[in-house]
mmCIF file of C-alpha atoms and ligand atoms in Angstrom:
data_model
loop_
_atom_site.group_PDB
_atom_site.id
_atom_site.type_symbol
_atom_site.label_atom_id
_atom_site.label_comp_id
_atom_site.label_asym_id
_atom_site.label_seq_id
_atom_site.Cartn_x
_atom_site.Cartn_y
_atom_site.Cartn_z
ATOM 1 C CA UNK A 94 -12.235 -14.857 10.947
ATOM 2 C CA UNK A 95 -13.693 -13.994 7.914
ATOM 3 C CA UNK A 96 -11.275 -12.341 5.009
ATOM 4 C CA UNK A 97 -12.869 -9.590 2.358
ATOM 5 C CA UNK A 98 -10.904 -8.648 -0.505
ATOM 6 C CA UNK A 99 -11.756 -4.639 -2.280
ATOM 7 C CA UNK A 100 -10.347 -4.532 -5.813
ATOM 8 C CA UNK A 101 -10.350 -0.484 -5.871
ATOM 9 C CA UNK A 102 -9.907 2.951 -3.948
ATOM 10 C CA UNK A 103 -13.341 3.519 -4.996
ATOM 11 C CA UNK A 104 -14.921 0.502 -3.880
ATOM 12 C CA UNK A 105 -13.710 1.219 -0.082
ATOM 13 C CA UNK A 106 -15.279 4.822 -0.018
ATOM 14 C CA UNK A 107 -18.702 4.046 1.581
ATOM 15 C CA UNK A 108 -17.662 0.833 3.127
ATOM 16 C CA UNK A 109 -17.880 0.532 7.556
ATOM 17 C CA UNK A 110 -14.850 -0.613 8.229
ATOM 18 C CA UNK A 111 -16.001 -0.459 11.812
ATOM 19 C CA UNK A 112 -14.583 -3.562 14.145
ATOM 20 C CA UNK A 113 -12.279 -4.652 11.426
ATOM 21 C CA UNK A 114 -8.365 -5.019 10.994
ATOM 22 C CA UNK A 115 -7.875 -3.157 7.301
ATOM 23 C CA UNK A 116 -5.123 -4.108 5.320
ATOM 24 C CA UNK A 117 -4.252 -1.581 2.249
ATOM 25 C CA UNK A 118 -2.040 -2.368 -0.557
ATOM 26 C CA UNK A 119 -0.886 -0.426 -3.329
ATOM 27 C CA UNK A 120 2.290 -2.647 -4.420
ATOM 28 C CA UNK A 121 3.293 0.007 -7.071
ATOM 29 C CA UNK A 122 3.902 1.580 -5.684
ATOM 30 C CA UNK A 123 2.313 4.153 -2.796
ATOM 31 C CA UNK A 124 2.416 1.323 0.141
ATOM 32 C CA UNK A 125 6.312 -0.062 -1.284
ATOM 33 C CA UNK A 126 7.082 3.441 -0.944
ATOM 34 C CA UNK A 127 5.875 3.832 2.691
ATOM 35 C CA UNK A 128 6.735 0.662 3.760
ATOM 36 C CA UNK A 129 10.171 1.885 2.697
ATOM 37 C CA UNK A 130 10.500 5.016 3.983
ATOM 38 C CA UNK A 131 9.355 4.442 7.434
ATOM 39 C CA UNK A 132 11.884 1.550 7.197
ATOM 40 C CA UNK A 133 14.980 4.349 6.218
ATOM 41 C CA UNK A 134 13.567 6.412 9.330
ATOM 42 C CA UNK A 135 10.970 8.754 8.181
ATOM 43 C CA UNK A 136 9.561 10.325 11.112
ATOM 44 C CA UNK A 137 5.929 9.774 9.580
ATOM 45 C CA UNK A 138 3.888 10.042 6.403
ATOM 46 C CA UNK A 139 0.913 12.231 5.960
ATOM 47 C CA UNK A 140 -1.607 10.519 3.077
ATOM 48 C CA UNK A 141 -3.300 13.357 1.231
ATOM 49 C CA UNK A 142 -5.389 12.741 -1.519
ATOM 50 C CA UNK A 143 -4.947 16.337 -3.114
ATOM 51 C CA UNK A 144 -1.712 17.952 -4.287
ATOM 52 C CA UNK A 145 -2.848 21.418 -2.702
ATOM 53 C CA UNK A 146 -3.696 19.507 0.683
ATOM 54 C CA UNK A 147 0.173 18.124 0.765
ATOM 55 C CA UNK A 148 1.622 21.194 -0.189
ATOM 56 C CA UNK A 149 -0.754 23.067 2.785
ATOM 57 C CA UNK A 150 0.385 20.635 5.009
ATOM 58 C CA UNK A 151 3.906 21.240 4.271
ATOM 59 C CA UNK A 152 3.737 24.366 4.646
ATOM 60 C CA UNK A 153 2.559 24.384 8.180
ATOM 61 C CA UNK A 154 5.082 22.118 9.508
ATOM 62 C CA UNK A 155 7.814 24.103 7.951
ATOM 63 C CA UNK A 156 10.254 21.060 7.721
ATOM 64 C CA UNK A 157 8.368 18.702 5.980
ATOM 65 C CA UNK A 158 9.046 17.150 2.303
ATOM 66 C CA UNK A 159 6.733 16.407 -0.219
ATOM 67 C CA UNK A 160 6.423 13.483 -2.250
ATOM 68 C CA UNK A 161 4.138 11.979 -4.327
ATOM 69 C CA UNK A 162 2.898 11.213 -8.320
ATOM 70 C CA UNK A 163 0.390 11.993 -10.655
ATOM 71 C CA UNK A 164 0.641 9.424 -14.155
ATOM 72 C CA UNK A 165 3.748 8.036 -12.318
ATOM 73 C CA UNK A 166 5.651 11.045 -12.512
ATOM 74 C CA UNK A 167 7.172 13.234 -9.463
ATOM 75 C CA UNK A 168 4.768 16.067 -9.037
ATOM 76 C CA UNK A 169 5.985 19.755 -9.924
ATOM 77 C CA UNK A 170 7.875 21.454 -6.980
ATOM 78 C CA UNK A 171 7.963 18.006 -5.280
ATOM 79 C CA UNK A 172 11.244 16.593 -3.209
ATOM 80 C CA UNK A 173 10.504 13.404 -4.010
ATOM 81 C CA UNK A 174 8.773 11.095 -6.879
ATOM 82 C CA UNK A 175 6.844 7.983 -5.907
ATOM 83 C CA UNK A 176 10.117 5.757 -6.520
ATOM 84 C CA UNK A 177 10.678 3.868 -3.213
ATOM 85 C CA UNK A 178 14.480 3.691 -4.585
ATOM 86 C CA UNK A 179 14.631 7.366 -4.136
ATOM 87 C CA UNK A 180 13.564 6.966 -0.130
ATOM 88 C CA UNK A 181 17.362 6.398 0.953
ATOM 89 C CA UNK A 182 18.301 6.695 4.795
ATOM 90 C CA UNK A 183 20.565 9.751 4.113
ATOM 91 C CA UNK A 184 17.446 11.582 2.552
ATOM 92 C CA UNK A 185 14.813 10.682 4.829
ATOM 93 C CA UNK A 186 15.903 10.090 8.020
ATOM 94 C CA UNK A 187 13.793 12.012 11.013
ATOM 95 C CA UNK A 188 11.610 13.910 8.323
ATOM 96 C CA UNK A 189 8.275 14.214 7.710
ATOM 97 C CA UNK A 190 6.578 12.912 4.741
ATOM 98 C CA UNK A 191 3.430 14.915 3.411
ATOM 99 C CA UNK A 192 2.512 12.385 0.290
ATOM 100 C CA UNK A 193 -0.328 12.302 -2.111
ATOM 101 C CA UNK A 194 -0.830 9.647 -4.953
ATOM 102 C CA UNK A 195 -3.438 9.037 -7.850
ATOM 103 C CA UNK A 196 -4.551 5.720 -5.665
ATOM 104 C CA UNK A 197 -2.632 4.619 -3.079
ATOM 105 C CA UNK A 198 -3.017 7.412 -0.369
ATOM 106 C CA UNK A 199 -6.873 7.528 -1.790
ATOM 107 C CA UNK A 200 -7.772 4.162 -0.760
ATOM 108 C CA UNK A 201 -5.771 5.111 2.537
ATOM 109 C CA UNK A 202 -7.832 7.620 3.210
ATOM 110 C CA UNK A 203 -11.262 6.127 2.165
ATOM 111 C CA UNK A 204 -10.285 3.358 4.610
ATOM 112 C CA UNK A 205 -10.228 5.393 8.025
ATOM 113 C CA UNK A 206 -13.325 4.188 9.396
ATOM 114 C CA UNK A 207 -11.163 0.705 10.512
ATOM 115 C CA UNK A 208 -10.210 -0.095 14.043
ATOM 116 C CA UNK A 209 -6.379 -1.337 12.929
ATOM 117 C CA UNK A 210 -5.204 0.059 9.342
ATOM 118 C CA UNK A 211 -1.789 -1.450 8.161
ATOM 119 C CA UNK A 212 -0.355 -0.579 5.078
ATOM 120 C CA UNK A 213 1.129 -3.344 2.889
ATOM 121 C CA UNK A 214 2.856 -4.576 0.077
ATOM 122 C CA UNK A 215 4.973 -7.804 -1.242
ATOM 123 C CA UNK A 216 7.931 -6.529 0.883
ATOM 124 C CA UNK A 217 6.365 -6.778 4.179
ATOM 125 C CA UNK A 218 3.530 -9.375 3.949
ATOM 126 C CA UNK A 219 4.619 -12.256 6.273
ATOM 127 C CA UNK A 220 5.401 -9.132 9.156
ATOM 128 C CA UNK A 221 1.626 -7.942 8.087
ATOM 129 C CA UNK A 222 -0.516 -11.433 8.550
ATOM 130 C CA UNK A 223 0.990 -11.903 11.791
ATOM 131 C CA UNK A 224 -0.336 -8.216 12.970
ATOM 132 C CA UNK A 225 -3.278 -9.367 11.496
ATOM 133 C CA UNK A 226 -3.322 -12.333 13.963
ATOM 134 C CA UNK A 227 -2.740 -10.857 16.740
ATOM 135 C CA UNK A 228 -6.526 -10.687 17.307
ATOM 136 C CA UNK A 229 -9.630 -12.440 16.161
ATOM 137 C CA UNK A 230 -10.945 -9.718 14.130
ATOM 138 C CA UNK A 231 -12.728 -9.731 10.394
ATOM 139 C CA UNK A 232 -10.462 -8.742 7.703
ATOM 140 C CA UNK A 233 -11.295 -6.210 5.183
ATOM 141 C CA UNK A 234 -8.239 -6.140 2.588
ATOM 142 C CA UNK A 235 -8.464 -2.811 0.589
ATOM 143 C CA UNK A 236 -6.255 -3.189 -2.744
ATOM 144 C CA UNK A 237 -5.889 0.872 -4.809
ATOM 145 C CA UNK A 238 -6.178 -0.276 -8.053
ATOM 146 C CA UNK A 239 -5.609 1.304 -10.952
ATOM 147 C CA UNK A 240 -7.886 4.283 -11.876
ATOM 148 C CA UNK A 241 -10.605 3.258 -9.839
ATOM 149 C CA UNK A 242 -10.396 -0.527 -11.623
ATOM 150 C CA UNK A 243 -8.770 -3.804 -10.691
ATOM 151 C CA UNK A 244 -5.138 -4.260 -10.499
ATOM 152 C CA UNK A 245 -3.496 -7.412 -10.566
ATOM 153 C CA UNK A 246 -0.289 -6.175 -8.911
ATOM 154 C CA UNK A 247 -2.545 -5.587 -5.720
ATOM 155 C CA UNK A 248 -4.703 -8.361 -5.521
ATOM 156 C CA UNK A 249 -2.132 -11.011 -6.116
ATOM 157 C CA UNK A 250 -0.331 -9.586 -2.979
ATOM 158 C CA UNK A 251 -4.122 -9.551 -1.466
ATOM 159 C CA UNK A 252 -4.517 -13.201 -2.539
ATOM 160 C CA UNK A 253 -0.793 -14.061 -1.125
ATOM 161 C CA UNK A 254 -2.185 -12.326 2.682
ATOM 162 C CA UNK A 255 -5.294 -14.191 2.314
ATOM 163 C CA UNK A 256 -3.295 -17.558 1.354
ATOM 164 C CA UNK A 257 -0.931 -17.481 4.708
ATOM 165 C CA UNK A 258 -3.561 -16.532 6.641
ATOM 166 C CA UNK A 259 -5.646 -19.609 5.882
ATOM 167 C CA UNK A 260 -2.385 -21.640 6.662
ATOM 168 C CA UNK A 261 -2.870 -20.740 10.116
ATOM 169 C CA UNK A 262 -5.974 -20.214 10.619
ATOM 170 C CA UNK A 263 -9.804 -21.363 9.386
ATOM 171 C CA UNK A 264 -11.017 -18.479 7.021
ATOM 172 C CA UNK A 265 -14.576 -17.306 5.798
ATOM 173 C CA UNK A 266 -13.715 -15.874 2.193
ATOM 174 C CA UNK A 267 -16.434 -15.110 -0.105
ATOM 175 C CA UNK A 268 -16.072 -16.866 -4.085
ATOM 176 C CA UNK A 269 -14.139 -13.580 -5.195
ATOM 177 C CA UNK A 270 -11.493 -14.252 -2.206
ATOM 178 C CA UNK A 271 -10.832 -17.398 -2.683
ATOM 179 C CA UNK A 272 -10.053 -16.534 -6.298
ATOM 180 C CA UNK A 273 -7.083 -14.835 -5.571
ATOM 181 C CA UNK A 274 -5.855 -16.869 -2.549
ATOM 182 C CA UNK A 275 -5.713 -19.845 -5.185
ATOM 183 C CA UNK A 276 -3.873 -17.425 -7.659
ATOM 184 C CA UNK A 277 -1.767 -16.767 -5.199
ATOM 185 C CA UNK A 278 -1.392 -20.429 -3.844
ATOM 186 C CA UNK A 279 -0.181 -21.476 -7.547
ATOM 187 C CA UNK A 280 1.603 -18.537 -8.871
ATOM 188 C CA UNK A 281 5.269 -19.804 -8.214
ATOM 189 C CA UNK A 282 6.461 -16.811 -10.121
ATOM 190 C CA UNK A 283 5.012 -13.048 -8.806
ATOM 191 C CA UNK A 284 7.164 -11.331 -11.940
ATOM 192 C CA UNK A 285 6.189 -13.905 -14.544
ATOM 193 C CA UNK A 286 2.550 -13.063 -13.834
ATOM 194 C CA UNK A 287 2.084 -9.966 -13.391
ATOM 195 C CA UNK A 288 4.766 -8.814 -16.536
ATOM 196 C CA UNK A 289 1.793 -8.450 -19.074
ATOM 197 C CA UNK A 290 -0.616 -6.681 -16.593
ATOM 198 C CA UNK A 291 -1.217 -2.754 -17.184
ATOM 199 C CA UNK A 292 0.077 -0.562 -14.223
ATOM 200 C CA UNK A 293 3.593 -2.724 -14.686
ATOM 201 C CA UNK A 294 3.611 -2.246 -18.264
ATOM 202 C CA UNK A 295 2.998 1.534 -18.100
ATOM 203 C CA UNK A 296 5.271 1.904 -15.043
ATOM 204 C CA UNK A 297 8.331 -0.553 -17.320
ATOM 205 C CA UNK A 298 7.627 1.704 -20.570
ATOM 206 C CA UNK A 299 7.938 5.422 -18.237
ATOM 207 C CA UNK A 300 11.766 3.558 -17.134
ATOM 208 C CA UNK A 301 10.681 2.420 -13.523
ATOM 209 C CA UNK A 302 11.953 -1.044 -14.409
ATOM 210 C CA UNK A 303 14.203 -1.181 -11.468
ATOM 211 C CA UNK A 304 11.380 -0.156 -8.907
ATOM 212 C CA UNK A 305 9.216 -3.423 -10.413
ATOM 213 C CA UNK A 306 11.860 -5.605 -9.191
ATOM 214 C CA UNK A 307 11.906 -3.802 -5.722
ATOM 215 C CA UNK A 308 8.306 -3.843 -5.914
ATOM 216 C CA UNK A 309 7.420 -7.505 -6.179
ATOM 217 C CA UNK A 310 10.155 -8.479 -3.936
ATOM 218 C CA UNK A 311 8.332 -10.898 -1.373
ATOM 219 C CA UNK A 312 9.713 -10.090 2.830
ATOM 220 C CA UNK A 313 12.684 -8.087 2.462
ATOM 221 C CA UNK A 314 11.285 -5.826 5.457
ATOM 222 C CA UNK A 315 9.514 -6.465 8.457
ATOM 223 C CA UNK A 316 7.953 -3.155 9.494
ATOM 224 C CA UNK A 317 4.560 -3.079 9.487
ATOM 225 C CA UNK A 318 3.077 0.907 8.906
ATOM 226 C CA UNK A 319 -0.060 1.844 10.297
ATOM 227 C CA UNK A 320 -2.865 5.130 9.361
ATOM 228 C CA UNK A 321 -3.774 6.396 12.934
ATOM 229 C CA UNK A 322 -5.112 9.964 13.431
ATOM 230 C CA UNK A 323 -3.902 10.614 10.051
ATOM 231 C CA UNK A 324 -0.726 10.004 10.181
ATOM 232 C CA UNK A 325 1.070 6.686 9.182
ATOM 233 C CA UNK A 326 4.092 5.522 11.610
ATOM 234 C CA UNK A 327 6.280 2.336 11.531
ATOM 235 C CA UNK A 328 5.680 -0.592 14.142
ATOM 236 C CA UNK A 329 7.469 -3.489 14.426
HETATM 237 C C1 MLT B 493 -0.766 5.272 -7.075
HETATM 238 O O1 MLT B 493 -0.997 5.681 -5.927
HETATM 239 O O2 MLT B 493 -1.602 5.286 -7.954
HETATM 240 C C2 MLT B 493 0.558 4.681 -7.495
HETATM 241 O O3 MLT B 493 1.400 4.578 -6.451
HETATM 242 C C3 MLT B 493 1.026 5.192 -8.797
HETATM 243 C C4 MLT B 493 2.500 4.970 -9.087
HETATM 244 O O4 MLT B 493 2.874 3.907 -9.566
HETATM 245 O O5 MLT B 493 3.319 5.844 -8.847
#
């Protein structure tokens, strides 16, 4: 198996993701949110990468909600922010989810091309590398970033993926992989490494410390989403 780690959104938009498993992560917070909501029994999410696309898409269904950011904060008009804290059980259960965020449903999106697309994040990565094994295929994990740039947030969680995968099975990773499956490997501490890097500083100083902590919180679900026809459902 051979493991390929994309540090952006951008980076995945002309990529064949043909006859691979895709794994996309957008820890903070797009996937946590997803990951969460499907968990509280969201019906489904639809990934948009436009506001007016959600808000069409809302509009036909009748029912749906919308949710989703732009610089962190809940959209105009919108039900719901991008706070997976807000996704609670009593709000979300049975309804449809049309969502659109500045990265996270972007790199989504510019990932449909793959035969298997799970969406991931610290809170479900142990249920996501055994999907992943289920079959022998290449790997292609796609993290958002930040505004088109790498995020550490995302590629530590990529390196973590890549890290238990190679302790269970023999790996091809180029040099750039097996950077970040040895910062994972050694990185003890997610919080204490990732406290000085930008998307978690902007997202502490706009008062979304308590998502962080949610965020980087390693297994405490074990649904694994996945983007099919457009649409991304929970599987266990
Ligand atoms: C994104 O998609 O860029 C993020 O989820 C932004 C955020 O932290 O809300």
């Amino acid at each position: 198996m051979k493991i390929e780690i994309l540090v952006s959104a951008k980076e995945a938009l002309n990529k064949d993701f043909k006859g691979k498993n895709v794994v996309v992560i957008d820890v903070l917070r797009a996937t946590t949110v997803m990951i969460t909501a499907l968990k509280n029994g969201a019906e489904k999410i639809y990934p948009f990468k436009e506001i007016k696309e959600a808000i069409e898409k809302k509009e036909e269904l009748k029912d749906g909600l919308l949710a989703g950011e732009r610089k962190g904060l809940k959209i105009e008009g919108f039900d719901f922010g991008n706070s997976p804290l807000e996704f609670t059980e009593k709000k979300i259960k049975g309804k449809v989810i049309c969502m659109t965020t500045s990265n996270g449903t972007r790199a989504i999106e510019n990932s449909q091309s793959g035969d298997n697309i799970y969406i991931a994040s610290y809170i479900n990565v142990s249920s996501v590398v055994e999907k992943v094994l289920k079959n022998e295929k290449d790997l292609i994990i796609v993290c958002a970033g930040t505004e088109d740039e790498f995020s550490l947030d995302d590629s530590l969680c990529a390196g973590i993926i890549a890290n238990k995968i190679l302790e269970k099975r023999s790996v091809l990773m180029d040099d750039f992989t097996i950077s970040l499956q040895n910062l994972a490997k050694y990185s003890k501490n997610i919080k204490e490494v990732l406290k000085d890097s930008k998307h978690y500083s902007y997202l502490k100083k706009i008062g979304y410390e308590s998502d962080l902590d949610y965020c980087l919180t390693l297994d405490c679900c074990d649904i694994v989403p996945e983007y099919k026809n457009k649409e991304i459902k929970g599987e266990y």
